[in-house]
């Protein structure tokens, strides 16, 4: 037999690649704690910091058996192996979903007493092991691979299904089958193909393929034949499966991707991102990987005619060793790209004076206090632009005073460094998972800490000495949510942003049947905007360019997956008519939010907060279709001023004068917004 494929895989995976330096290597915050949730599913050679928000996080939470969905499959780990499904897409007016549908279980002829372990991961993939290096099997899950791979060492592979196997290789009689390729037609009308790297003999019955051998080293690959799609990428009902896909799967099955090496090269105006797909044995032949919709406008490679439905559109096959794309950095910074209209200045200054006079901070948790700090910071920047320097400095002083106990960890819900997973967590949320919106378990940190980093940038602009004194504290928040380097000893790399999916994931160390999720993509955008500004004002090119890259990338992902227009949408028309979704999960997309459903909530939570870069995300062509949807619901619903203000600010993109007038009648703009900011937005629209 050849060298075990598991050993070959581990040798390749244990050589990390980094092209970016950490923001800092300073030791973490003053207070250091241990997390009550332990990273027990990671193999002993993997040390902290650990990922907390990856697409595969369900593999390492509680028993590790909740569904993990990725392009194009869903997987549940069991005591014996991995159950792989290819769920059918379901579409309604309010939701697009692909709930887990158990298809094929890959296991072995030996049962293990210990649960699975994570034996390695990178920026894109994760490798799960059952058993040991000497006898076991590893599944390198690589998003975008049309195959699920299992690498067996001294074990015989076994396949089982809860669906009835109707035929194997066209044979409807139960019995012996042998070869390297086995085509299974199931009772749910799906066809799966099992590939082995060497000839093997199985006995098959209604629910399993049982090996007629023991031991051995095997490379096993499993793929489902996709449905046929029409020219609009809609499934052709009752059509045969895409038979042309079988020949393409046959052609590329021997090239086994095991992960990806992420490389980022950033300059002042743009960043180049590369994903180099690693393969078993480092072959010179390129692997087949499916590109998601947002990739397809970025990559120069010619796609092959292999398409798979996903919950967020159709993924298309690309054969290449390396994917490389460029994101252009915005140079929009503190203010809108056009001045306040002269006719609006007097009223805007009047609103500013009133807001500055009434500055208060009421919240004591990271999210709501962060919003209040950002609200005042926006007022300070607007005051500076309007020549109201005294007001700007007064507002900055208020921010500094409110942030001081947070910096010194003397406030009630102070921030501390969790040395178990490696990150900044609020102390209340650490011991009460329901507090701080789950921040103690790494949920929504990019939202929460983004609201701190933005006001820190504003203070640094108007008081550079404050930034010099408190730089490491701010960088601790930045490293927590956006550390770009695998060499930072305290923080995981890119905690939130998913370089394959094209957007961030929240959810943290919470398990959900629907996998990961992100609700407020605009608050993710705000986090990267604040990061960019902090790097800009402190002359830290690494922080600045990382913020610019994440900002551009998040906007691209948001416009692809959260927005729909008549001309462009990744969703079926039945759902796309909503124009904006509220939340994206690993296996569903809907117009619901954590606190309600419908257009006002779904659209509003994905608009806030309004800052100068909002216009890069909410462009006029999109809003011209989106605003009528949210306006209609606003008219027929009972919404307070905070939500009405967001809708009016949305309207200002189309009709600034009308929006300006309507904003004048509102009293409560919410903790993160203000009359000053709302009127400034309307007064700076084209």
XYZ file of C-alpha atoms in Angstrom:
686
model
C 0.000 0.000 0.000
C 1.048 3.637 -0.546
C 1.769 6.120 2.252
C -1.422 6.762 4.182
C -3.417 9.626 2.603
C -4.080 10.881 6.142
C -0.361 11.351 6.790
C 0.071 13.074 3.439
C -2.813 15.405 4.277
C -1.555 16.245 7.755
C 1.935 17.035 6.464
C 0.449 19.518 3.995
C -1.979 21.103 6.427
C 0.440 21.694 9.303
C 2.479 24.237 7.301
C 0.612 27.566 7.782
C 0.992 30.354 5.258
C 0.694 34.047 6.097
C 1.393 37.047 3.934
C 0.226 39.691 6.403
C 1.672 40.994 9.652
C -0.439 41.292 12.825
C -1.655 44.716 13.918
C 0.292 44.234 17.135
C 1.833 41.473 19.199
C 1.256 43.183 22.528
C -0.139 41.128 25.365
C -3.911 41.313 25.792
C -6.080 43.380 28.095
C -5.514 43.773 31.812
C -8.115 41.248 32.898
C -7.524 37.643 31.744
C -10.153 34.917 32.173
C -10.942 31.332 31.193
C -14.012 30.582 29.105
C -16.612 28.137 30.476
C -16.931 26.513 27.026
C -13.860 24.422 26.281
C -12.402 23.744 22.814
C -12.411 19.996 23.401
C -12.940 18.976 19.783
C -9.579 20.355 18.645
C -6.706 17.880 18.467
C -3.994 18.349 21.096
C -1.469 19.753 18.616
C -3.784 22.699 17.845
C -3.431 25.492 20.375
C -5.256 28.755 21.069
C -6.252 31.109 19.578
C -9.125 29.143 18.057
C -11.723 30.192 15.475
C -15.110 31.055 16.928
C -17.218 32.118 13.947
C -16.355 29.833 11.048
C -18.929 28.164 8.807
C -18.030 24.855 10.467
C -18.369 26.061 14.074
C -21.187 23.604 14.831
C -18.578 20.818 14.601
C -16.969 22.031 17.856
C -19.943 23.118 19.980
C -21.713 20.898 22.526
C -21.688 17.394 20.967
C -20.602 18.657 17.555
C -23.551 17.011 15.803
C -25.643 19.960 14.586
C -25.858 20.487 10.831
C -23.064 22.302 9.019
C -24.009 23.608 5.577
C -21.592 24.771 2.914
C -21.520 24.875 -0.873
C -23.006 22.573 -2.125
C -23.692 20.135 0.763
C -24.966 19.845 4.312
C -23.259 17.557 6.811
C -24.097 16.122 10.193
C -21.391 14.319 12.135
C -22.503 11.187 13.966
C -20.800 8.756 16.323
C -19.687 6.762 13.300
C -18.876 9.283 10.583
C -20.459 11.979 8.452
C -23.968 12.056 7.035
C -23.872 14.071 3.806
C -26.990 15.604 2.301
C -27.961 17.594 -0.772
C -31.122 19.384 0.366
C -33.826 20.441 -2.046
C -34.333 24.211 -2.297
C -37.685 25.464 -1.028
C -38.918 28.931 -1.973
C -41.689 31.121 -0.581
C -42.491 34.823 -0.484
C -40.607 35.086 2.800
C -37.812 32.524 2.714
C -35.430 30.484 0.602
C -34.206 27.380 2.412
C -32.303 24.131 1.984
C -32.883 22.269 5.230
C -30.730 19.238 5.957
C -31.860 16.092 4.200
C -29.749 13.085 5.190
C -28.409 11.448 2.077
C -25.325 9.264 2.508
C -23.399 8.385 5.655
C -19.677 7.766 5.233
C -18.333 5.583 8.023
C -16.183 2.484 8.426
C -16.177 -1.127 9.545
C -14.765 -0.043 12.920
C -16.622 1.983 15.537
C -14.641 4.464 17.643
C -15.135 5.166 21.331
C -13.947 8.781 21.076
C -15.753 11.593 19.237
C -14.417 13.328 16.164
C -11.565 15.830 16.332
C -10.533 18.868 14.326
C -7.048 17.962 13.138
C -6.511 21.104 11.112
C -8.159 24.115 9.525
C -7.226 27.081 7.370
C -8.942 30.251 6.163
C -11.387 28.223 4.060
C -11.471 24.562 5.066
C -11.532 22.240 8.049
C -10.368 18.633 8.463
C -12.252 16.293 10.793
C -10.809 12.998 11.988
C -12.503 9.858 13.293
C -10.190 7.413 15.007
C -6.456 8.062 14.885
C -3.635 8.569 12.405
C -2.815 4.869 12.559
C -6.405 3.704 12.104
C -9.124 6.155 11.192
C -10.357 8.465 8.507
C -10.127 12.198 7.863
C -12.701 14.309 6.043
C -11.182 17.498 4.603
C -14.271 19.659 4.082
C -13.519 22.258 1.410
C -16.363 24.656 0.548
C -16.980 24.703 -3.168
C -15.749 21.178 -3.784
C -18.468 19.185 -5.574
C -17.109 16.116 -3.783
C -17.009 15.190 -0.110
C -13.735 13.405 0.519
C -12.805 10.813 3.142
C -9.220 9.566 3.540
C -9.095 6.139 5.202
C -6.071 4.604 6.950
C -6.127 0.886 7.823
C -9.905 0.898 7.518
C -12.527 -0.245 5.053
C -15.044 2.429 3.994
C -18.732 1.809 4.572
C -21.684 3.660 3.114
C -25.249 3.790 4.467
C -28.402 5.795 3.750
C -31.860 6.252 5.243
C -33.201 6.502 1.687
C -33.676 3.285 -0.244
C -30.937 2.406 -2.703
C -32.831 1.440 -5.845
C -29.864 0.545 -8.019
C -26.077 0.475 -8.101
C -24.349 0.918 -11.464
C -27.666 0.189 -13.145
C -28.101 -3.107 -11.302
C -31.391 -3.456 -9.434
C -30.560 -6.820 -7.851
C -28.953 -6.725 -4.417
C -25.565 -8.405 -4.260
C -21.894 -7.900 -5.079
C -20.599 -4.859 -6.958
C -16.983 -4.018 -7.629
C -14.874 -1.322 -9.251
C -13.723 2.213 -8.510
C -17.001 3.989 -9.317
C -20.447 3.226 -7.934
C -23.537 5.122 -9.141
C -26.340 4.946 -6.575
C -29.909 5.902 -7.443
C -31.952 6.615 -4.333
C -35.670 6.591 -3.648
C -35.673 10.396 -3.205
C -34.753 10.709 -6.906
C -31.184 11.734 -6.134
C -28.193 10.075 -7.749
C -24.938 9.856 -5.813
C -21.574 8.675 -7.103
C -19.034 6.964 -4.874
C -15.448 6.977 -6.129
C -12.469 5.013 -4.775
C -8.834 5.369 -5.796
C -8.412 1.573 -6.135
C -10.803 -1.222 -7.134
C -12.941 -2.524 -4.291
C -15.772 -4.991 -3.755
C -18.983 -4.243 -1.841
C -22.200 -6.038 -1.013
C -25.158 -3.733 -1.381
C -28.636 -3.916 0.025
C -31.522 -1.521 0.318
C -29.749 0.813 2.757
C -25.985 0.229 2.576
C -22.816 -0.660 0.705
C -20.846 -3.007 2.941
C -17.169 -3.702 2.237
C -16.140 -7.230 1.292
C -12.671 -6.485 2.655
C -10.952 -5.134 5.747
C -8.312 -2.480 6.302
C -6.405 -0.671 3.594
C -5.709 2.959 2.747
C -8.374 4.536 0.602
C -9.210 7.868 -0.993
C -13.007 7.981 -1.109
C -14.987 10.721 -2.821
C -18.735 11.232 -2.848
C -20.717 13.528 -5.146
C -24.356 14.116 -5.981
C -25.508 14.737 -9.528
C -27.010 18.256 -9.727
C -30.438 19.104 -11.073
C -30.803 20.452 -14.579
C -31.142 24.244 -14.688
C -32.757 26.413 -17.340
C -31.248 29.591 -18.819
C -32.422 31.542 -15.760
C -30.695 29.066 -13.434
C -34.037 27.717 -12.229
C -34.491 23.974 -11.705
C -36.317 22.273 -14.566
C -39.067 20.412 -12.752
C -39.356 16.645 -13.391
C -36.319 16.740 -15.681
C -33.633 14.088 -15.539
C -30.561 14.921 -13.491
C -27.741 16.680 -15.305
C -26.061 13.699 -16.988
C -23.308 15.890 -18.446
C -22.200 16.602 -14.879
C -21.276 12.953 -14.400
C -18.565 13.053 -17.055
C -17.139 16.254 -15.544
C -17.113 14.700 -12.081
C -15.394 11.623 -13.510
C -12.796 13.797 -15.199
C -11.766 15.748 -12.090
C -12.252 13.214 -9.303
C -8.566 12.269 -8.973
C -7.511 15.802 -7.975
C -8.381 16.064 -4.281
C -8.438 19.556 -2.727
C -7.550 19.543 0.965
C -7.694 23.250 1.785
C -6.629 26.685 0.652
C -3.763 29.044 1.364
C -4.991 32.633 1.713
C -2.648 35.393 0.598
C -3.411 39.109 0.782
C -1.269 41.810 -0.763
C -2.483 45.323 -0.025
C -1.325 48.612 -1.423
C -2.750 52.055 -0.848
C -5.430 51.908 -3.544
C -6.224 48.216 -3.840
C -5.771 44.755 -2.394
C -5.115 41.499 -4.210
C -6.551 38.366 -2.609
C -5.469 34.862 -3.605
C -6.757 31.454 -2.649
C -4.299 28.741 -3.618
C -6.072 25.388 -3.458
C -3.885 22.739 -1.851
C -4.321 19.187 -3.116
C -3.515 15.709 -1.901
C 0.013 14.962 -2.989
C 0.404 18.548 -4.295
C -0.488 17.532 -7.834
C 0.368 19.682 -10.827
C -3.184 19.304 -12.141
C -5.665 21.922 -10.935
C -8.687 20.992 -8.791
C -12.352 21.611 -9.585
C -13.976 24.111 -7.193
C -17.392 25.783 -7.460
C -17.426 29.575 -7.591
C -20.213 31.415 -5.757
C -22.106 34.254 -7.487
C -19.911 37.026 -6.054
C -16.771 35.217 -7.275
C -18.061 35.014 -10.804
C -17.661 38.733 -11.408
C -14.194 38.769 -9.865
C -12.356 35.793 -11.340
C -10.891 35.691 -14.839
C -11.091 31.908 -15.183
C -13.461 30.422 -17.754
C -16.097 28.337 -15.960
C -16.939 24.797 -16.970
C -20.591 23.714 -17.474
C -21.058 22.295 -13.981
C -23.633 24.062 -11.824
C -25.039 23.392 -8.370
C -27.920 25.119 -6.659
C -27.195 26.673 -3.275
C -29.357 28.719 -0.950
C -27.591 31.887 -2.179
C -27.686 31.236 -5.905
C -25.999 28.957 -8.395
C -22.361 27.929 -7.984
C -20.354 27.250 -11.136
C -17.316 25.046 -11.613
C -13.839 26.491 -12.107
C -10.665 24.486 -12.653
C -7.646 26.415 -11.369
C -4.800 26.063 -8.890
C -5.258 29.616 -7.613
C -8.105 32.096 -7.524
C -6.963 35.718 -7.542
C -9.037 38.869 -7.470
C -8.631 42.557 -6.727
C -10.713 44.816 -4.503
C -10.445 48.571 -5.016
C -10.124 50.618 -1.819
C -12.425 53.535 -1.229
C -10.855 56.907 -0.447
C -14.110 58.185 1.059
C -13.299 58.925 4.665
C -14.777 61.205 7.327
C -17.344 63.214 5.408
C -19.734 62.850 2.515
C -18.126 63.284 -0.921
C -20.037 66.559 -1.372
C -20.513 69.472 1.056
C -23.622 70.307 3.020
C -25.981 72.374 0.904
C -25.770 76.034 1.861
C -29.533 76.242 2.261
C -29.432 73.510 4.904
C -26.494 74.670 7.041
C -28.367 76.901 9.487
C -30.968 74.257 10.344
C -28.288 71.591 10.593
C -26.199 73.684 13.006
C -29.300 74.311 15.093
C -29.918 70.558 15.328
C -26.259 69.996 16.178
C -26.307 72.544 19.017
C -29.409 70.918 20.476
C -27.981 67.380 20.220
C -24.643 68.468 21.706
C -26.412 70.103 24.628
C -28.312 66.889 25.376
C -25.449 64.368 25.248
C -26.130 61.430 27.553
C -24.950 57.829 27.748
C -27.439 55.413 29.257
C -26.351 51.922 28.199
C -23.859 49.769 30.084
C -23.364 46.931 27.585
C -20.952 46.940 24.620
C -23.553 47.024 21.847
C -25.894 49.765 22.992
C -23.185 51.886 24.576
C -21.110 51.489 21.423
C -24.011 52.818 19.380
C -24.325 55.812 21.697
C -20.599 56.528 21.431
C -20.786 56.321 17.647
C -23.795 58.623 17.598
C -21.842 61.301 19.455
C -18.760 60.668 17.313
C -20.788 61.282 14.151
C -21.974 64.569 15.651
C -18.375 65.549 16.433
C -17.220 64.947 12.859
C -20.196 66.859 11.478
C -19.466 69.710 13.896
C -15.855 69.857 12.701
C -16.975 69.937 9.066
C -19.388 72.777 9.831
C -16.645 74.784 11.561
C -18.138 74.233 15.013
C -14.810 73.247 16.562
C -15.763 74.035 20.146
C -18.779 71.733 19.901
C -16.663 69.025 18.288
C -14.131 69.119 21.115
C -16.868 69.083 23.749
C -18.366 65.975 22.160
C -14.966 64.291 21.977
C -14.403 65.018 25.666
C -17.708 63.332 26.440
C -16.651 60.248 24.455
C -13.290 60.073 26.210
C -14.894 60.320 29.645
C -17.365 57.536 28.830
C -14.699 55.252 27.371
C -12.229 55.716 30.229
C -13.703 53.079 32.589
C -13.950 50.630 29.690
C -10.288 51.148 28.915
C -9.346 50.696 32.573
C -11.763 47.761 33.098
C -13.459 49.543 36.008
C -16.980 49.573 34.552
C -19.716 47.049 35.330
C -19.503 45.003 32.117
C -15.784 45.375 31.535
C -13.925 43.779 28.642
C -11.386 41.061 29.348
C -9.158 38.678 27.446
C -10.362 35.088 27.201
C -7.251 32.919 27.063
C -9.235 29.728 26.364
C -10.348 30.634 22.829
C -8.304 33.805 22.435
C -10.355 36.984 22.238
C -11.926 39.996 23.950
C -15.209 39.257 25.734
C -17.517 41.220 28.070
C -17.435 39.842 31.595
C -21.222 39.744 32.069
C -21.746 37.895 28.798
C -18.948 35.479 29.647
C -20.964 33.965 32.477
C -24.453 34.682 31.125
C -24.748 33.511 27.523
C -28.004 35.434 27.115
C -26.436 38.790 28.058
C -24.623 41.197 25.755
C -26.327 39.628 22.708
C -24.137 36.586 23.230
C -20.938 38.619 23.155
C -19.416 36.449 25.874
C -19.620 33.586 23.380
C -18.176 35.659 20.494
C -21.478 36.551 18.845
C -21.628 39.888 16.987
C -18.255 41.229 18.156
C -17.724 42.957 14.802
C -20.964 44.875 15.356
C -20.215 45.683 18.997
C -16.536 46.566 18.749
C -17.004 48.337 15.444
C -19.142 50.798 17.374
C -16.157 51.403 19.690
C -13.488 51.581 17.000
C -15.303 54.279 15.025
C -15.526 56.746 17.960
C -11.919 55.882 18.846
C -10.962 56.977 15.332
C -12.889 60.225 15.729
C -11.255 60.967 19.080
C -7.846 60.169 17.577
C -8.518 62.666 14.798
C -9.253 65.495 17.216
C -6.952 64.412 20.054
C -3.922 62.467 18.709
C -2.375 62.194 22.176
C -5.350 60.179 23.384
C -4.736 57.687 20.572
C -1.062 57.338 21.460
C -1.970 56.609 25.057
C -4.772 54.133 24.312
C -3.645 52.663 21.004
C -3.089 49.107 22.243
C -6.538 48.976 23.817
C -8.178 49.996 20.541
C -5.962 47.589 18.625
C -7.075 44.791 20.953
C -10.629 45.308 19.671
C -9.352 45.526 16.099
C -7.317 42.332 16.499
C -10.314 40.549 17.984
C -12.538 41.172 14.962
C -10.087 41.588 12.084
C -6.608 40.281 12.873
C -5.166 39.584 9.395
C -2.305 37.323 10.450
C -1.868 33.705 11.526
C 1.198 34.805 13.495
C -0.726 36.845 16.088
C -0.331 34.696 19.221
C -3.484 36.024 20.887
C -6.210 36.351 18.234
C -7.518 34.102 15.485
C -7.180 35.279 11.891
C -10.193 37.089 10.377
C -12.591 35.975 13.099
C -15.717 36.967 11.193
C -15.052 37.362 7.486
C -15.476 34.270 5.289
C -13.255 34.529 2.204
C -15.219 31.875 0.340
C -18.764 32.995 1.201
C -17.855 36.655 0.633
C -19.338 38.085 3.837
C -19.046 37.812 7.602
C -20.711 35.288 9.892
C -21.921 36.013 13.414
C -23.322 33.384 15.856
C -20.092 32.650 17.770
C -20.084 29.639 20.105
C -23.812 29.030 19.782
C -25.091 26.029 17.874
C -28.025 26.459 15.539
C -29.799 23.902 13.374
C -29.469 26.376 10.503
C -25.726 26.873 10.982
C -24.142 30.320 11.035
C -25.964 33.583 10.411
C -25.560 37.284 9.874
C -28.361 39.765 10.308
C -27.042 43.322 10.060
C -24.592 43.382 7.193
C -24.534 47.185 7.420
C -23.156 46.985 10.956
C -20.409 44.693 9.645
C -19.672 47.337 7.008
C -19.543 49.912 9.784
C -16.950 47.844 11.679
C -14.595 47.778 8.698
C -15.232 51.479 8.047
C -14.187 52.294 11.618
C -11.120 50.077 11.280
C -10.120 51.870 8.085
C -10.525 55.296 9.688
C -8.559 54.320 12.788
C -5.692 53.111 10.630
C -5.932 56.273 8.544
C -5.777 58.671 11.469
C -3.044 56.789 13.351
C -0.947 56.309 10.210
C -1.114 52.524 10.547
C -1.111 51.248 6.949
C -1.819 47.641 7.951
C -4.945 48.548 9.921
C -6.082 51.038 7.277
C -5.678 48.682 4.332
C -7.198 45.731 6.166
C -10.210 47.899 6.952
C -10.463 49.055 3.344
C -10.224 45.503 2.001
C -12.841 44.148 4.410
C -15.058 47.153 3.696
C -14.969 46.591 -0.064
C -15.406 42.829 0.342
C -18.351 43.115 2.759
C -20.091 45.621 0.499
C -19.674 43.301 -2.478
C -21.082 40.382 -0.488
C -23.943 42.472 0.877
C -24.958 43.760 -2.545
C -24.802 40.244 -3.967
C -26.636 38.331 -1.250
C -28.699 40.874 0.714
C -29.871 42.997 -2.235
C -32.089 42.086 -5.197
C -33.129 44.105 -8.229
C -35.184 43.214 -11.278
C -32.004 43.012 -13.324
C -29.860 41.128 -10.833
C -30.648 38.725 -8.022
C -29.281 35.396 -6.846
C -32.760 34.446 -5.605
C -35.923 33.223 -7.357
C -38.367 35.986 -8.290
C -40.857 34.865 -5.661
C -38.435 35.891 -2.913
C -36.388 38.514 -4.777
C -39.400 40.835 -4.855
C -38.617 41.676 -1.200
C -35.519 43.501 -2.563
C -33.599 43.024 0.688
C -33.340 40.074 3.046
C -33.161 40.363 6.807
C -30.867 37.476 7.695
C -28.712 34.976 5.888
C -28.095 31.613 7.497
C -25.971 28.734 6.274
C -29.051 26.995 4.899
C -31.735 29.670 4.598
C -32.355 33.290 3.697
C -35.379 35.211 4.919
C -36.925 38.590 5.633
C -37.112 37.841 9.343
C -34.820 39.347 11.966
C -34.105 38.447 15.581
C -36.745 40.925 16.739
C -39.429 40.856 14.048
C -40.158 40.272 10.390
C -41.197 42.364 7.449
C -39.602 45.001 5.256
C -39.174 47.831 7.792
C -37.231 45.690 10.258
C -35.411 43.621 7.632
C -34.374 46.645 5.579
C -33.766 48.966 8.520
C -31.411 46.654 10.403
C -29.418 46.315 7.181
C -29.125 50.098 6.733
C -28.001 51.254 10.169
C -25.834 53.113 10.904
C -25.852 55.771 8.185
C -22.328 57.076 7.610
C -20.604 58.526 4.533
C -19.777 55.054 3.162
C -23.437 54.007 3.301
C -23.841 55.418 -0.193
C -21.330 52.865 -1.492
C -23.678 50.155 -0.237
C -27.115 51.735 -0.771
C -26.754 53.030 -4.308
C -29.496 54.899 -6.119
C -30.414 52.187 -8.683
C -30.993 49.677 -5.905
C -32.894 52.063 -3.643
C -35.177 53.087 -6.509
C -36.564 49.528 -6.408
C -36.122 48.850 -2.700
C -37.650 52.011 -1.211
C -41.209 51.457 -2.545
C -41.278 48.077 -0.782
C -40.282 49.441 2.618
C -42.394 52.593 2.173
C -45.504 50.489 1.608
C -45.025 48.579 4.834
C -44.202 51.739 6.783
C -47.549 53.214 5.744
C -49.493 50.191 6.936
C -47.536 49.379 10.092
C -47.081 50.889 13.523
C -43.412 51.855 13.741
C -41.731 54.282 16.110
C -39.633 57.265 15.071
C -36.352 55.338 15.182
C -37.415 52.999 12.373
C -39.247 55.738 10.500
C -36.052 57.820 10.497
C -34.116 55.003 8.824
C -36.747 54.703 6.106
C -36.692 58.470 5.561
C -32.918 58.433 5.276
C -33.323 55.688 2.705
C -35.810 57.907 0.889
C -33.294 60.761 0.861
C -31.239 58.819 -1.677
C -34.109 59.347 -4.116
C -35.727 62.563 -2.892
C -33.549 64.495 -0.449
C -35.847 67.501 -0.120
C -38.931 65.475 0.779
C -36.944 63.347 3.227
C -35.478 66.470 4.855
C -38.975 67.771 5.512
C -40.272 64.524 6.945
C -37.240 64.076 9.189
C -38.024 67.422 10.813
C -41.197 65.951 12.334
C -39.475 63.075 14.136
C -38.380 63.220 17.767
C -36.635 59.945 18.626
C -33.836 58.847 16.298
C -32.663 55.940 18.479
C -29.513 55.388 20.477
C -27.221 55.104 17.468
C -28.677 57.847 15.271
C -29.516 61.501 15.815
C -31.351 64.390 14.248
C -27.963 65.871 13.335
C -26.824 62.760 11.507
C -30.155 62.232 9.746
C -30.338 65.819 8.512
C -26.657 65.766 7.517
C -27.342 62.687 5.389
C -30.263 64.365 3.634
C -28.325 67.610 3.207
C -25.413 65.902 1.459
C -27.345 63.829 -1.065
C -26.799 64.724 -4.744
